[in-house]
Steps between C-alpha positions, in 0.01 A plus 500: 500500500478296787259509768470303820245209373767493215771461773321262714482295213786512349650361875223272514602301169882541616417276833308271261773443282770468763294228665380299231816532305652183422819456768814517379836388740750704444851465653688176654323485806138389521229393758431184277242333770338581820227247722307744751305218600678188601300219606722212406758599223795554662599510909800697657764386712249534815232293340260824400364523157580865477443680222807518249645754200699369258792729340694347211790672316390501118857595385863299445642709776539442873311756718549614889199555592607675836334790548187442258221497670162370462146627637140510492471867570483736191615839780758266678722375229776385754300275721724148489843524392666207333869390663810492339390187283562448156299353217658313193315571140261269443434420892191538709515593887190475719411733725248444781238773526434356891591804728752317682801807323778255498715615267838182525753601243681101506192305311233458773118594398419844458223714664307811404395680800149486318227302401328485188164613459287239334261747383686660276795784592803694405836273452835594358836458466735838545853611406748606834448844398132385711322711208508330141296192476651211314165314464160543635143418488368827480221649597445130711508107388180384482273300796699191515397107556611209755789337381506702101821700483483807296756589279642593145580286205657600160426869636138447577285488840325207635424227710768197553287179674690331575777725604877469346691668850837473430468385142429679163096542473403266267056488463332826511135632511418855478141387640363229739178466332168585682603523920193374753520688782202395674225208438145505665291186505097582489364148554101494356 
């Protein structure tokens, strides 16, 4: 029988496995890239270097992506809704993760009416039903790097430096090697 230290672990190695599993994209629709910090890769049409996600349409089939929606909020699955837009297969559409909410349906720049976190946080991309999640880095994407994109390749996770926004991601790192976050001199 089952007790509750048998329980707790059983739950325990079920989080484990969900978040080391290897990712696998599923559907047509996919966040292929995302920057959350954007130092110098790519501006917007005001000149900001806002953050950006990427969404590209895996599939041979045209998509209209109105009423998709995309957010950084695990409890607020509706929080930006794409316009009436469509996306051919194969193509990649940019979405600026800025806060500005513009949301042009004739081929001007997107914006989320978020930013990304650059620390790590929640992202996906929903269905209109504003409940089932086409794609998703789940439970968050990890801590993130100036100018390094993070993205999926060949249905794996990783780093993309440089970033591919707009294009099909090309070089990819599931590490960055050692990070130095601080240095101290002690002169003798």
């Amino acid at each position: 029988m089952f007790n509750s230290e048998h329980c707790e672990r059983l739950v325990g190695l079920v989080f484990a496995a969900l978040y080391i599993m290897p990712f696998k994209v599923q559907g047509q629709l996919v966040i292929s890239e995302f920057l959350a910090i954007n130092d110098s890769t790519l501006v917007d049409e005001d000149g900001d270097w806002s953050d950006w996600v990427e969404i590209h349409n895996t599939g041979p089939d045209l998509v209209n992506l109105e009423g998709y929606f995309l957010t950084d909020t695990q409890g607020k699955l509706d929080r930006w809704e794409f316009p009436g837009l469509r996306i051919e297969g194969g193509e990649h559409l940019i979405v600026f993760a800025s806060n500005k909410d513009r949301r042009p349906d004739d081929g001007r720049p997107l914006h989320t009416n978020f930013k990304l976190g650059g620390s790590g946080e929640y992202l996906a991309l929903v269905a209109t039903d504003g409940e089932t999640i086409v794609h998703q880095f789940v439970p968050t994407f990890p801590k993130q790097f100036a100018d390094t994109s993070f993205g999926i390749l060949n249905g794996e996770q990783g780093w993309l430096k440089p970033p591919t926004p707009g294009r099909d991601n090309t070089f990819f790192r599931q590490s960055l090697g050692p990070i130095i976050s601080r240095v101290v001199h002690h002169p003798d």
